[in-house]
Coordinates of C-alpha atoms and ligand atoms in Angstrom, one line a residue:
X1 CA 0.0 0.0 0.0
X2 CA 2.6 2.5 -1.1
X3 CA 1.7 6.1 -1.3
X4 CA 0.9 6.9 -4.8
X5 CA 3.9 8.5 -6.3
X6 CA 6.5 6.8 -4.1
X7 CA 8.5 3.9 -5.3
X8 CA 7.7 0.9 -3.2
X9 CA 11.3 -0.2 -2.7
X10 CA 11.9 2.8 -0.5
X11 CA 8.5 3.1 1.0
X12 CA 8.5 0.7 3.8
X13 CA 8.6 2.6 7.1
X14 CA 5.3 4.1 6.0
X15 CA 3.9 0.8 5.2
X16 CA 3.3 -0.2 8.8
X17 CA 1.5 3.0 9.2
X18 CA -0.6 2.5 6.2
X19 CA -1.1 -1.2 7.0
X20 CA -2.2 -0.8 10.5
X21 CA -5.8 -1.7 9.9
X22 CA -4.9 -4.5 7.7
X23 CA -2.9 -6.2 10.4
X24 CA -3.4 -9.9 10.4
X25 CA -6.3 -9.8 8.0
X26 CA -4.0 -10.9 5.3
X27 CA -2.3 -13.6 7.3
X28 CA -4.7 -16.2 6.1
X29 CA -4.5 -15.1 2.5
X30 CA -1.0 -13.8 1.9
X31 CA -1.0 -14.6 -1.8
X32 CA -4.4 -13.0 -2.4
X33 CA -3.4 -10.0 -0.4
X34 CA 0.0 -9.5 -1.8
X35 CA -0.9 -7.8 -5.0
X36 CA -3.1 -5.3 -3.3
X37 CA -0.4 -4.5 -0.7
X38 CA 2.2 -4.3 -3.3
X39 CA 0.8 -2.6 -6.3
X40 CA 2.9 -3.0 -9.3
X41 CA 4.9 0.2 -9.8
X42 CA 2.5 2.0 -12.1
X43 CA 3.4 4.7 -14.5
X44 CA 2.4 8.1 -13.3
X45 CA -0.9 8.7 -15.1
X46 CA -2.4 5.4 -13.8
X47 CA -1.7 5.9 -10.2
X48 CA -4.5 8.0 -8.8
X49 CA -7.9 6.5 -8.9
X50 CA -7.5 2.8 -9.1
X51 CA -5.1 2.2 -6.3
X52 CA -7.7 3.1 -3.9
X53 CA -10.0 0.3 -4.6
X54 CA -7.9 -2.6 -3.4
X55 CA -7.0 -0.6 -0.3
X56 CA -10.6 -0.3 0.6
X57 CA -11.2 -4.0 0.2
X58 CA -8.2 -4.7 2.4
X59 CA -9.5 -2.3 5.0
X60 CA -12.8 -4.1 5.0
X61 CA -10.9 -7.4 5.3
X62 CA -9.0 -5.9 8.2
X63 CA -12.1 -4.9 10.0
X64 CA -13.5 -8.3 9.5
X65 CA -10.4 -9.9 10.9
X66 CA -10.3 -7.4 13.8
X67 CA -13.8 -8.4 14.6
X68 CA -12.9 -12.1 14.5
X69 CA -9.8 -11.8 16.7
X70 CA -10.9 -9.0 18.9
X71 CA -10.8 -10.3 22.4
X72 CA -13.4 -9.6 25.0
X73 CA -12.8 -6.2 26.6
X74 CA -10.7 -4.7 23.8
X75 CA -13.5 -2.5 22.7
X76 CA -14.8 -1.7 19.3
X77 CA -11.6 -0.4 17.8
X78 CA -8.2 -1.5 19.2
X79 CA -6.8 1.8 18.0
X80 CA -8.8 3.6 20.7
X81 CA -7.5 1.3 23.3
X82 CA -4.0 1.9 22.0
X83 CA -4.6 5.6 22.0
X84 CA -5.3 5.4 25.7
X85 CA -2.1 3.4 26.2
X86 CA -0.2 6.2 24.4
X87 CA -1.8 8.8 26.6
X88 CA -0.7 6.9 29.7
X89 CA 2.8 6.7 28.3
X90 CA 2.8 10.4 27.8
X91 CA 1.6 10.9 31.3
X92 CA 4.4 8.7 32.5
X93 CA 6.9 11.1 30.9
X94 CA 7.5 9.7 27.4
X95 CA 8.1 12.8 25.3
X96 CA 9.3 11.5 22.0
X97 CA 6.4 12.0 19.6
X98 CA 7.8 9.7 17.0
X99 CA 8.0 6.8 19.5
X100 CA 4.5 7.5 20.7
X101 CA 3.2 7.5 17.1
X102 CA 5.0 4.2 16.4
X103 CA 3.4 2.7 19.4
X104 CA 0.0 4.0 18.4
X105 CA 0.4 2.4 15.0
X106 CA 1.5 -1.2 16.1
X107 CA -1.3 -3.4 17.3
X108 CA 0.4 -5.0 20.3
X109 CA -2.6 -7.4 20.9
X110 CA -1.7 -9.2 17.7
X111 CA 1.7 -10.2 19.1
X112 CA 0.4 -12.0 22.1
X113 CA -1.8 -15.1 22.6
X114 CA -5.5 -14.4 22.0
X115 CA -6.1 -15.4 25.6
X116 CA -3.9 -12.5 26.7
X117 CA -5.0 -10.0 24.2
X118 CA -7.3 -8.1 26.5
X119 CA -4.2 -7.3 28.6
X120 CA -2.2 -6.2 25.6
X121 CA -2.6 -2.5 26.3
X122 CA -2.0 -2.6 30.0
X123 CA 1.5 -1.6 31.1
X124 CA 2.7 -5.1 31.7
X125 CA 5.1 -7.7 30.3
X126 CA 3.3 -10.8 29.0
X127 CA 4.5 -14.3 28.4
X128 CA 5.3 -15.2 24.8
X129 CA 6.4 -18.8 25.4
X130 CA 9.7 -20.5 26.2
X131 CA 9.9 -18.5 29.4
X132 CA 10.3 -15.2 27.5
X133 CA 8.1 -12.1 27.7
X134 CA 7.0 -9.2 25.5
X135 CA 8.4 -6.2 27.2
X136 CA 6.0 -3.8 28.8
X137 CA 5.0 -0.8 26.8
X138 CA 6.5 1.8 29.1
X139 CA 9.8 0.1 29.0
X140 CA 9.7 -0.3 25.2
X141 CA 8.9 3.4 24.9
X142 CA 11.6 4.5 27.3
X143 CA 14.3 2.4 25.6
X144 CA 13.4 3.6 22.2
X145 CA 13.3 7.2 23.4
X146 CA 16.7 6.9 24.9
X147 CA 18.1 5.2 21.8
X148 CA 16.7 7.9 19.5
X149 CA 18.1 10.8 21.5
X150 CA 17.0 14.2 20.2
X151 CA 16.4 13.3 16.6
X152 CA 13.0 15.0 16.2
X153 CA 11.2 13.6 13.3
X154 CA 14.3 12.1 11.6
X155 CA 14.5 8.4 10.9
X156 CA 17.4 6.3 12.1
X157 CA 19.3 4.6 9.4
X158 CA 20.1 1.1 10.8
X159 CA 19.1 -0.3 14.1
X160 CA 20.1 -3.6 15.7
X161 CA 17.7 -5.3 18.2
X162 CA 19.0 -8.1 20.4
X163 CA 16.1 -10.4 21.3
X164 CA 13.3 -10.4 18.7
X165 CA 11.0 -12.3 20.9
X166 CA 7.6 -12.2 19.2
X167 CA 8.6 -9.3 17.1
X168 CA 6.6 -6.5 18.7
X169 CA 9.4 -4.1 19.3
X170 CA 10.9 -4.8 15.9
X171 CA 7.5 -3.7 14.4
X172 CA 7.7 -0.5 16.4
X173 CA 11.3 0.0 15.4
X174 CA 10.2 -0.4 11.8
X175 CA 8.6 3.1 12.1
X176 CA 11.8 4.6 13.4
X177 CA 14.5 3.2 11.2
X178 CA 15.1 2.6 7.6
X179 CA 16.5 -0.9 8.4
X180 CA 15.9 -3.0 11.5
X181 CA 18.0 -6.0 12.1
X182 CA 16.6 -8.1 14.9
X183 CA 18.5 -11.2 16.3
X184 CA 16.9 -14.0 18.3
X185 CA 18.7 -17.0 19.8
X186 CA 15.6 -19.2 20.2
X187 CA 14.6 -20.7 16.8
X188 CA 10.9 -21.2 17.8
X189 CA 10.6 -17.5 18.7
X190 CA 12.5 -16.4 15.6
X191 CA 10.0 -18.4 13.5
X192 CA 7.0 -17.0 15.5
X193 CA 8.2 -13.5 14.9
X194 CA 8.6 -14.2 11.2
X195 CA 5.1 -15.5 11.0
X196 CA 3.6 -12.6 13.0
X197 CA 5.5 -9.9 11.0
X198 CA 4.9 -11.5 7.6
X199 CA 1.4 -10.0 6.9
X200 CA 2.9 -6.5 7.3
X201 CA 5.3 -7.0 4.5
X202 CA 7.8 -5.3 6.8
X203 CA 10.5 -5.3 4.2
X204 CA 12.7 -3.0 6.3
X205 CA 12.9 -5.6 9.1
X206 CA 15.5 -8.3 8.8
X207 CA 15.0 -11.2 11.3
X208 CA 18.2 -13.1 12.1
X209 CA 18.4 -16.4 14.0
X210 CA 21.7 -16.3 15.9
X211 CA 23.5 -15.2 19.1
X212 CA 22.9 -11.5 19.5
X213 CA 25.7 -11.2 21.9
X214 CA 27.9 -11.1 18.8
X215 CA 25.7 -8.4 17.3
X216 CA 25.2 -8.8 13.5
X217 CA 28.4 -7.6 11.7
X218 CA 27.0 -7.8 8.1
X219 CA 24.8 -4.8 8.6
X220 CA 27.1 -2.8 10.9
X221 CA 27.6 -0.1 11.8
X222 CA 24.3 0.7 13.5
X223 CA 23.2 4.1 14.6
X224 CA 20.9 2.5 17.2
X225 CA 21.3 -0.7 19.2
X226 CA 18.7 -1.9 21.7
X227 CA 18.9 -5.1 23.8
X228 CA 15.7 -6.7 25.1
X229 CA 17.6 -9.1 27.4
X230 CA 19.7 -8.2 30.4
X231 CA 23.4 -9.2 30.4
X232 CA 26.2 -8.9 32.9
X233 CA 27.9 -6.3 30.7
X234 CA 27.6 -4.3 27.5
X235 CA 29.0 -6.6 24.9
X236 CA 32.2 -5.5 23.1
X237 CA 30.7 -6.6 19.8
X238 CA 27.9 -4.1 20.2
X239 CA 30.3 -1.3 20.9
X240 CA 32.4 -2.3 17.9
X241 CA 29.2 -2.3 15.7
X242 CA 27.9 1.1 17.0
X243 CA 28.4 3.9 14.5
X244 CA 30.0 7.2 15.6
X245 CA 27.0 9.3 16.6
X246 CA 25.1 6.1 17.5
X247 CA 23.4 5.2 20.7
X248 CA 23.1 1.9 22.4
X249 CA 20.5 1.0 25.1
X250 CA 20.7 -2.2 27.1
X251 CA 19.6 -3.6 30.5
X252 CA 22.7 -4.6 32.5
X253 CA 22.6 -6.6 35.7
X254 CA 23.4 -4.6 38.8
X255 CA 23.3 -6.8 41.9
X256 CA 19.9 -8.4 42.2
X257 CA 18.3 -6.0 39.7
X258 CA 19.1 -4.4 36.3
X259 CA 19.6 -0.9 35.1
X260 CA 19.2 0.6 31.7
X261 CA 22.5 1.6 30.4
X262 CA 22.9 4.2 27.5
X263 CA 26.1 4.3 25.6
X264 CA 26.7 7.1 23.2
X265 CA 29.5 6.9 20.7
X266 CA 31.2 10.1 19.6
X267 CA 34.4 10.8 17.7
X268 CA 36.4 10.6 20.9
X269 CA 35.0 7.4 22.2
X270 CA 32.1 6.2 24.3
X271 CA 30.0 8.0 26.9
X272 CA 28.1 5.8 29.3
X273 CA 25.2 6.8 31.5
X274 CA 22.9 4.8 33.8
X275 CA 19.1 5.2 34.0
X276 CA 16.2 3.5 35.7
X277 CA 16.0 0.1 37.2
X278 CA 14.3 -2.5 34.9
X279 CA 13.6 -6.2 34.8
X280 CA 14.4 -8.1 31.6
X281 CA 14.8 -11.8 30.8
X282 CA 18.5 -12.8 30.9
X283 CA 20.8 -12.4 27.9
X284 CA 22.2 -15.9 27.1
X285 CA 24.8 -17.0 24.7
X286 CA 24.5 -19.5 21.9
X287 CA 21.4 -20.6 20.1
X288 CA 18.7 -23.2 20.7
Ligands
SAH1 N1 11.8 -7.6 21.8 C1 10.8 -8.4 22.5 C2 11.2 -8.9 23.8 C3 11.7 -10.2 23.8 S1 12.2 -10.9 25.3 C4 9.5 -7.6 22.5 O1 9.1 -7.0 21.6 O2 8.8 -7.7 23.5 C5 13.9 -11.0 25.1 C6 14.4 -12.0 24.0 O3 15.8 -12.0 24.0 C7 14.0 -13.4 24.3 O4 13.2 -13.9 23.2 C8 15.3 -14.2 24.4 O5 15.3 -15.5 23.8 C9 16.2 -13.2 23.6 N2 17.6 -13.4 23.8 C10 18.3 -13.6 25.0 N3 19.6 -13.7 24.8 C11 19.8 -13.5 23.4 C12 20.9 -13.5 22.6 N4 22.2 -13.7 23.1 N5 20.7 -13.3 21.3 C13 19.5 -13.1 20.8 N6 18.4 -13.1 21.5 C14 18.5 -13.3 22.8

């Protein structure tokens, strides 16, 4: 669903915005949906009127799907519930409008089990299987705000996420960066995230099965790195793969708890600061 006039290859970060209502509606019919989501690059005169029709059909499909999967208590339109979540994030002190907009756009309830979906917009971590959790919205917002720094409306170029989990934060990051590389060490979760993200045609998200403690050198350097699992220390590989001007945010174990650590790289080296206490699942080495 590219904007008319924009070549699709470079369009993605807007596609999550544009696809929000479509969400999982296309999951059951990817091949049928694909042409409508990816209109062939038309010549200029053809673009205007006829691109709108398939979008309307998809929106209807999305509404139908939303009705099917809407869990009890989520209300008529999950976007309204999400808007309330965003207002709470604002009230909690999140100031980065671009992060708030990204979180408004991504339907978190589609990333958790249907049985948990009515809790999806509460500020709580939820289980996603294999003893892992989807991070709570306020922590996702805070980490992404810290990682972006004062960039205003600008997109980051390349971002590395350690710990894809179910793919929720990767979907949020897709609104904030031109390329998101997300590494997961548990094959089952990597596959699950791939499945959950597939309907979005999130072609600026690259999911990697591997040990994120090593980062992901092929796409380095990154101007943002965010870890969703708490380690004993910031990994040297992450520092090596952080671009000059880049910012890294990771939970680091501090006694019996963890703190959010921000590392900013400038042309003279690294500046480290510590922020609030958090509680993430542990960072582990190797793959399973
Ligand atoms: N980003 C997720 C949170 C996932 S929980 C969200 O949107 O909510 C943290 C994830 O980090 C788990 O899935 C866990 O398996 C993964 N993880 C832990 N150590 C890792 C490592 N070394 N490399 C990659 N992933 C890791």
